[in-house]
XYZ file of C-alpha atoms in Angstrom:
529
model
C -0.176 0.188 -0.065
C 1.364 3.310 -1.088
C 1.413 6.033 1.515
C -0.310 9.428 -0.236
C 0.611 12.727 1.419
C -1.458 15.919 1.040
C 0.089 18.562 -1.267
C -0.317 20.989 1.480
C 1.744 18.840 3.818
C 4.430 18.053 1.267
C 4.524 21.941 0.676
C 4.963 22.276 4.605
C 7.750 19.784 4.683
C 9.427 21.368 2.073
C 9.455 24.810 3.301
C 10.901 23.618 7.004
C 13.545 21.591 4.800
C 14.486 24.818 3.050
C 14.789 26.993 6.188
C 17.032 24.597 7.708
C 19.477 24.690 4.917
C 22.451 26.936 5.072
C 21.643 30.055 3.303
C 23.585 32.744 1.240
C 24.182 36.124 2.842
C 21.676 38.631 1.451
C 23.754 41.720 0.574
C 20.731 43.549 -0.784
C 22.410 45.377 -3.552
C 25.513 46.937 -1.726
C 25.775 50.627 -2.885
C 29.397 50.559 -3.006
C 30.064 47.288 -4.449
C 33.372 47.079 -6.505
C 33.978 50.475 -6.102
C 37.339 51.850 -6.681
C 39.123 54.327 -5.090
C 38.798 57.150 -8.002
C 35.020 56.233 -8.066
C 34.869 56.613 -4.357
C 36.683 59.808 -4.527
C 34.498 61.193 -7.269
C 31.528 60.464 -5.042
C 33.114 62.582 -2.355
C 33.998 65.399 -4.719
C 30.526 65.702 -6.492
C 28.962 65.471 -2.946
C 26.884 62.195 -3.563
C 28.924 60.914 -0.361
C 31.199 62.008 2.161
C 33.985 60.259 3.790
C 32.036 59.760 6.915
C 28.847 58.166 4.819
C 30.984 56.068 2.923
C 32.656 54.637 6.222
C 29.292 54.093 7.730
C 28.110 52.062 4.625
C 31.118 49.792 5.071
C 30.538 49.424 8.884
C 26.949 48.429 8.026
C 27.874 45.990 5.455
C 30.408 44.540 8.174
C 27.774 44.388 10.803
C 25.485 42.445 8.418
C 27.590 39.695 6.584
C 30.804 39.609 8.766
C 29.914 39.431 12.109
C 28.017 36.442 13.898
C 28.149 33.088 13.997
C 27.454 32.622 10.344
C 29.593 35.868 9.102
C 32.896 36.012 7.531
C 35.063 36.649 10.497
C 37.315 38.602 8.308
C 37.284 41.951 10.509
C 38.791 41.253 14.086
C 37.943 45.108 15.191
C 36.710 48.188 13.935
C 38.038 51.215 14.821
C 36.069 53.147 17.375
C 37.273 56.526 15.981
C 36.794 55.683 12.278
C 33.868 58.081 11.861
C 35.300 60.942 13.862
C 38.408 60.788 11.709
C 36.359 60.863 8.411
C 34.483 63.751 9.813
C 37.636 65.361 10.268
C 38.822 64.691 6.457
C 35.603 65.967 5.379
C 36.078 69.267 6.980
C 39.505 69.451 5.278
C 37.858 68.550 1.687
C 35.322 71.591 2.638
C 37.984 73.684 3.253
C 39.910 72.781 0.135
C 42.660 70.550 1.498
C 42.920 67.276 -0.453
C 45.872 65.209 0.715
C 45.997 62.965 -2.366
C 44.294 59.946 -3.844
C 43.698 58.238 -0.579
C 41.940 60.985 1.215
C 38.686 59.726 3.036
C 39.402 56.382 1.565
C 38.437 53.371 4.211
C 41.375 50.961 4.541
C 41.707 48.134 7.121
C 44.987 46.292 8.229
C 46.183 43.151 9.503
C 46.120 42.826 13.109
C 49.766 42.135 13.673
C 50.548 45.708 12.691
C 50.959 48.318 15.541
C 48.497 51.331 15.789
C 49.126 53.704 18.831
C 45.043 54.323 19.294
C 42.444 52.799 20.730
C 42.468 49.276 18.896
C 44.532 46.370 19.718
C 47.483 44.991 18.196
C 47.398 40.968 18.849
C 48.571 38.865 16.026
C 45.373 36.901 16.697
C 46.602 35.934 20.197
C 44.412 36.377 23.412
C 47.921 36.769 25.247
C 48.529 40.069 23.370
C 45.203 41.627 24.351
C 45.716 44.787 26.452
C 49.400 45.055 25.312
C 48.534 48.909 25.053
C 50.665 49.862 21.878
C 51.725 53.540 22.024
C 53.047 54.154 18.698
C 51.851 53.503 15.225
C 53.982 51.501 12.916
C 55.886 53.613 10.344
C 53.282 52.355 7.621
C 50.399 53.150 9.604
C 51.749 56.692 10.311
C 52.288 57.107 6.556
C 48.867 55.710 5.968
C 47.448 58.250 8.293
C 49.269 60.987 6.693
C 47.860 60.034 3.321
C 44.344 60.900 4.358
C 43.221 57.393 4.563
C 40.851 56.438 7.045
C 41.846 53.401 9.191
C 38.512 51.678 9.278
C 39.555 48.603 11.459
C 41.901 45.539 11.703
C 41.521 42.136 9.910
C 41.664 38.608 11.456
C 44.753 36.305 10.555
C 45.994 32.917 11.002
C 47.350 33.496 14.412
C 50.799 34.406 14.590
C 50.843 34.979 10.880
C 50.715 31.087 10.346
C 53.896 30.569 12.446
C 52.545 28.571 15.409
C 51.846 25.033 14.345
C 52.584 22.987 11.126
C 48.743 21.610 11.156
C 47.217 25.090 11.499
C 43.875 26.089 9.712
C 44.246 29.397 7.509
C 42.316 32.099 9.034
C 41.815 30.637 12.451
C 42.903 32.861 15.439
C 42.329 32.759 19.233
C 40.937 36.119 19.070
C 39.244 36.184 15.994
C 38.196 32.363 15.303
C 37.620 31.259 11.812
C 37.618 33.675 8.902
C 35.676 32.118 5.764
C 36.080 32.503 1.992
C 33.263 34.727 0.478
C 33.068 32.605 -2.505
C 32.059 29.368 -0.614
C 31.989 29.977 3.155
C 32.832 26.493 4.027
C 36.365 26.918 2.090
C 39.550 28.125 3.161
C 40.692 31.918 2.880
C 44.314 31.108 2.806
C 46.692 32.789 5.067
C 48.018 34.432 6.943
C 46.662 37.444 5.599
C 43.409 35.989 5.523
C 40.951 38.696 6.795
C 42.684 41.193 4.573
C 42.084 39.161 1.610
C 38.403 38.263 2.553
C 37.666 41.778 3.633
C 38.576 43.545 0.254
C 37.077 40.820 -1.640
C 33.708 41.149 0.002
C 33.499 44.724 -0.287
C 34.131 45.366 3.521
C 36.317 48.443 2.519
C 38.106 49.935 -0.571
C 41.660 48.212 0.304
C 43.541 46.149 2.794
C 47.100 45.772 3.899
C 48.589 42.021 4.674
C 51.814 40.779 5.554
C 53.835 38.203 4.189
C 56.753 35.868 5.015
C 56.364 33.151 2.343
C 52.684 33.297 0.598
C 50.819 35.174 2.971
C 49.771 38.064 0.857
C 49.814 36.181 -2.487
C 47.787 33.249 -1.355
C 44.750 34.850 0.313
C 44.924 37.220 -2.958
C 44.455 34.379 -4.838
C 42.066 32.451 -2.980
C 39.805 35.440 -2.532
C 40.248 36.827 -5.864
C 41.959 39.955 -5.453
C 45.092 41.571 -6.473
C 48.173 41.361 -3.716
C 51.450 43.025 -4.246
C 54.294 41.471 -1.960
C 57.060 44.308 -2.378
C 60.635 43.895 -2.273
C 61.816 43.573 1.272
C 62.732 46.987 2.350
C 60.325 48.952 -0.206
C 57.991 49.349 3.004
C 59.256 49.573 6.505
C 58.473 46.613 8.788
C 58.996 48.568 12.260
C 56.243 48.247 14.058
C 54.856 44.915 12.769
C 54.860 41.663 14.903
C 57.946 39.718 12.978
C 58.607 36.413 11.717
C 61.686 37.186 9.611
C 63.959 40.145 9.237
C 65.082 38.729 5.895
C 61.695 37.909 4.339
C 58.996 39.748 6.126
C 57.070 42.953 4.280
C 53.715 44.263 4.533
C 51.891 44.971 1.162
C 48.680 46.221 -0.303
C 45.645 43.867 -1.561
C 42.758 45.412 -3.520
C 40.247 44.440 -6.033
C 42.093 46.341 -8.678
C 45.895 46.671 -9.465
C 45.362 50.325 -9.728
C 43.746 50.629 -6.181
C 46.645 48.531 -4.708
C 49.312 50.391 -6.671
C 47.734 53.645 -5.247
C 48.404 52.354 -1.870
C 51.729 50.969 -2.671
C 53.469 54.527 -3.377
C 51.981 55.935 -0.451
C 53.564 53.797 2.177
C 57.366 53.857 0.773
C 59.925 55.557 2.717
C 63.054 55.209 4.620
C 62.970 54.313 8.169
C 65.918 54.549 10.473
C 64.242 51.547 12.541
C 64.219 49.277 9.557
C 67.902 49.208 8.006
C 66.461 47.301 5.266
C 64.534 50.430 4.019
C 68.184 52.273 3.542
C 68.795 50.760 0.207
C 65.233 51.693 -1.131
C 65.128 55.580 -1.237
C 67.217 55.622 -4.591
C 65.041 53.098 -6.432
C 61.295 53.740 -5.297
C 58.584 56.131 -6.206
C 56.066 57.909 -4.422
C 53.449 57.010 -7.342
C 53.698 53.820 -8.840
C 50.641 54.257 -10.814
C 52.512 56.055 -13.625
C 53.796 52.556 -14.458
C 50.111 51.044 -15.028
C 50.288 50.653 -18.893
C 47.455 48.935 -20.850
C 50.048 47.906 -23.218
C 52.516 46.680 -20.732
C 52.714 43.224 -22.023
C 53.882 44.298 -25.356
C 57.555 43.049 -26.023
C 58.047 41.817 -22.673
C 60.238 38.467 -22.245
C 58.177 36.324 -19.686
C 59.432 33.226 -18.620
C 57.089 30.390 -17.546
C 57.800 28.636 -14.136
C 56.018 25.287 -14.838
C 57.309 23.834 -11.455
C 53.962 24.326 -9.649
C 52.036 23.004 -12.692
C 50.682 19.565 -13.424
C 49.024 19.266 -9.944
C 45.469 20.468 -11.147
C 44.150 20.163 -14.458
C 41.715 23.156 -13.848
C 44.741 25.457 -12.950
C 46.720 24.290 -15.637
C 44.063 25.008 -18.115
C 43.667 28.714 -16.552
C 47.451 28.780 -16.799
C 47.349 27.904 -20.416
C 44.715 30.401 -21.214
C 46.621 33.163 -19.440
C 49.560 32.250 -21.708
C 47.756 32.351 -24.765
C 46.381 35.983 -23.546
C 49.858 37.505 -22.805
C 51.157 36.055 -26.503
C 48.311 38.077 -28.073
C 48.868 40.876 -26.198
C 52.399 41.004 -27.649
C 54.528 39.014 -25.023
C 57.210 36.928 -25.690
C 57.203 33.690 -23.562
C 60.015 31.623 -22.737
C 58.668 28.136 -21.697
C 60.031 25.867 -18.934
C 62.265 28.081 -17.123
C 64.172 26.731 -13.945
C 64.399 28.236 -10.771
C 67.537 27.006 -8.687
C 67.907 23.376 -7.352
C 65.450 23.400 -4.609
C 66.254 19.928 -3.298
C 69.557 21.088 -2.129
C 67.676 23.421 0.235
C 66.278 20.750 2.602
C 64.961 22.381 5.973
C 67.283 25.582 5.471
C 64.178 28.227 5.076
C 62.368 26.637 7.857
C 65.796 26.594 10.115
C 66.171 30.239 8.969
C 62.633 31.224 9.890
C 62.660 29.581 13.389
C 65.921 31.404 14.310
C 64.677 34.636 13.226
C 61.442 34.204 14.743
C 62.594 33.732 18.193
C 64.847 36.939 17.887
C 62.549 39.101 16.134
C 59.678 38.215 18.598
C 61.560 38.324 21.719
C 62.800 41.746 21.085
C 59.233 42.866 19.969
C 57.897 41.419 23.196
C 60.676 43.230 25.192
C 59.783 46.654 23.773
C 56.031 46.549 25.071
C 54.766 48.213 28.280
C 56.969 47.228 31.433
C 54.361 45.519 33.231
C 53.202 43.601 30.412
C 53.385 39.856 31.427
C 54.687 38.055 28.327
C 58.295 39.161 27.452
C 59.578 36.086 25.666
C 58.459 33.118 23.505
C 58.890 30.980 26.589
C 56.243 33.004 28.222
C 53.731 32.746 25.215
C 54.355 28.928 25.274
C 53.413 28.679 29.094
C 50.165 31.007 28.348
C 49.076 28.704 25.620
C 49.414 25.596 27.559
C 47.394 27.472 30.533
C 44.850 28.467 28.007
C 44.495 25.465 25.881
C 40.539 25.480 25.405
C 40.800 28.877 23.864
C 44.238 29.177 22.232
C 44.758 25.417 21.062
C 41.279 23.546 20.707
C 42.505 22.445 17.409
C 46.071 22.334 16.798
C 49.162 23.014 18.804
C 52.256 25.065 19.213
C 55.064 22.856 18.035
C 56.767 26.044 15.751
C 56.975 28.012 18.955
C 58.411 25.109 20.903
C 61.126 24.401 18.055
C 61.788 28.393 17.855
C 62.387 28.415 21.473
C 65.009 25.597 21.242
C 67.173 27.822 18.890
C 70.205 29.937 19.562
C 71.460 33.324 18.552
C 71.700 34.622 14.982
C 75.514 34.308 15.121
C 75.243 30.445 15.412
C 76.724 28.810 12.494
C 73.701 26.769 11.752
C 71.635 30.326 11.077
C 74.378 31.636 9.127
C 74.676 28.545 6.867
C 70.909 28.666 6.375
C 70.896 32.202 5.307
C 73.648 32.035 2.896
C 72.067 28.704 1.216
C 68.752 30.193 1.109
C 69.975 33.234 -0.721
C 72.223 31.313 -2.924
C 69.382 29.086 -4.178
C 66.897 31.906 -4.268
C 68.935 34.827 -5.618
C 71.936 33.919 -7.230
C 71.284 30.227 -8.705
C 67.491 30.989 -9.047
C 65.644 33.931 -9.990
C 68.792 36.450 -10.625
C 70.291 33.540 -12.608
C 66.981 32.802 -14.683
C 66.414 36.469 -15.557
C 69.985 36.936 -16.924
C 70.226 33.395 -18.457
C 67.172 34.194 -20.620
C 66.973 37.968 -20.780
C 63.704 38.323 -18.916
C 61.417 40.952 -17.672
C 59.554 38.868 -15.298
C 58.865 34.998 -14.460
C 55.226 33.781 -14.557
C 53.510 31.063 -12.528
C 50.205 29.879 -10.980
C 49.991 31.491 -7.632
C 47.955 28.556 -5.649
C 45.347 26.015 -5.641
C 41.550 26.444 -5.755
C 40.323 27.186 -2.101
C 39.932 23.810 -0.217
C 37.183 22.980 2.376
C 38.115 24.485 5.714
C 39.463 21.509 7.884
C 40.511 22.801 11.766
C 41.404 18.972 12.596
C 43.638 18.211 9.933
C 44.858 21.812 8.899
C 45.156 23.024 5.262
C 45.025 21.219 2.262
C 47.256 22.997 -0.480
C 49.572 21.639 -3.033
C 50.451 24.472 -5.523
C 52.552 27.483 -4.623
C 55.185 29.502 -6.306
C 55.728 31.913 -3.474
C 58.792 30.277 -2.101
C 61.612 31.674 -4.252
C 60.564 35.364 -4.310
C 59.951 34.879 -0.638
C 63.227 33.926 0.397
C 65.020 36.295 -1.932
C 63.073 39.122 -0.589
C 62.152 39.932 -4.357
C 58.671 41.383 -5.359
C 55.772 39.143 -6.349
C 52.513 40.180 -7.630
C 49.084 38.233 -7.912
C 46.238 39.027 -10.104
C 42.940 37.070 -11.018
C 43.327 34.657 -13.896
C 40.300 32.890 -13.756
C 38.211 30.385 -11.647
C 37.714 26.663 -11.276
C 33.988 25.822 -10.329
C 33.722 29.289 -9.223
C 36.807 29.349 -6.845
C 39.080 32.033 -8.041
C 42.924 31.204 -9.223
C 45.625 33.865 -9.231
C 48.593 34.166 -11.475
C 52.014 35.524 -10.227
C 54.583 37.741 -11.405
C 57.797 38.183 -9.936
C 61.545 39.141 -10.738
C 64.502 40.486 -8.987
C 64.742 43.170 -6.153
C 63.181 46.698 -6.788
C 61.567 45.885 -10.074
C 57.952 46.790 -8.867
C 57.386 49.196 -11.587
C 58.182 46.729 -14.544
C 56.143 43.965 -12.938
C 53.200 46.564 -12.518
C 53.376 47.333 -15.909
C 53.092 43.625 -16.830
C 50.697 42.661 -14.552
C 48.253 45.471 -15.293
C 48.456 44.785 -19.051
C 47.686 41.078 -17.992
C 44.577 42.296 -15.992
C 43.296 44.694 -18.385
C 43.626 42.004 -21.302
C 41.607 39.264 -19.075
C 39.564 40.982 -16.387
C 39.306 37.959 -14.664
C 37.725 38.925 -11.259
C 34.268 37.610 -10.384
C 32.112 39.043 -7.405
C 31.803 36.637 -4.725
C 28.053 35.897 -3.754
C 28.891 34.370 -0.178
C 27.424 31.069 -0.836
C 27.484 28.678 2.122
C 29.024 25.858 0.221
C 29.977 25.383 -3.409
C 27.498 24.924 -6.020
C 28.565 22.035 -8.015
C 27.036 20.872 -11.272
């Protein structure tokens, strides 16, 4: 006997079932969606909007789609003074004072960058709450001087993803799990997870991330935005919670290369507290937008690094389409360029980072207020052990524990690791390839399609081209190149030290040729055919 259900009952069951399913975030036609810096400036100039109203719109959007249990969790803290600062900048505008292209533009920065204001600087760790920073990082002081509005701080992989080898990108004790705006059960990559998500999801105009190895370019790629990892020394690192004095740098992330480039030039400058900036004064520019050439690919010799290819057919297909687009735009491609003997590297980079992390972090902690309880990495290890439920519910702190065993930077083991990393990445790597093939840049896929978040087993990535430019301290720019089943894929352009101008020209030519960015829909999970 067949059971027959009344159609009204069936409709009721269907409605209940639908209500229980994860729902896409409703953005209700956000007024500032995909608005560029130039478009925001035009709004303020013609009176359509003020800096205050623009900030308020972004704040409302953050409250609507970022906060709460089902939110993106890209923003770790809003600046309580943002609207007051915006009002002051509106007053300046009314008086005819415009500081530059960033005047009144809301920007967010990663929560490992010091701000001497009413916000915290914690690297995502609960241990650093109430550390009471008194002084802005050098780049933050430059940011304020430019007229930009510091809207808030972004979540990150705790300690910039240098606490556990089994971490989940975008998770921190303070900010919890950041989610990818294309499919919210997928990873945003890290460590600049919140910065990538915030700008991609239109929570602000531009963001700042930091990178030691991949932490700008990977979240840019997975979140469908542009990321510029500058030459180490182009931007000061003073006032940024460190991992590596040889590899660390902050950099801009934006929905367009133009927006990111505007920010790039605004924050350059020599800083007496960062000796790496000493060499940059003669080779940097206050305005890098002058190098954004729509014909930037024409006549350029670009070497294809296929090392990260062959691991995903969808990524490979996008790369081949990208290479074809470059050739069509006049680029001369040199195929299968080799980049050093990576197998000789062994654990040298890891060894170098462990030494530099202990040295740099201990120095940073020692500079906090006198009565702050955590002055060494050993203190942090003890804190995490005492607060396991909050700080280590999913993964541990084995990187901290390894770093604690290391000695001074005068140790022979450190000096050997440093020399080997620089030889393989620079002398026998990027420098050799550029000179041997007379290249203007090297191109490679940036990374994988976003993987499903797994806080128990950690990240599941296989594709990366960031290590060589990261170890060398050389510039690396990623721009959207396409998507696999709706998940963004980025393409990276890198070269030797202080070649930002040349790389920007090439990357801009590619961006304008392909226009591959897609706007995220904040889907709860990936919609597969």
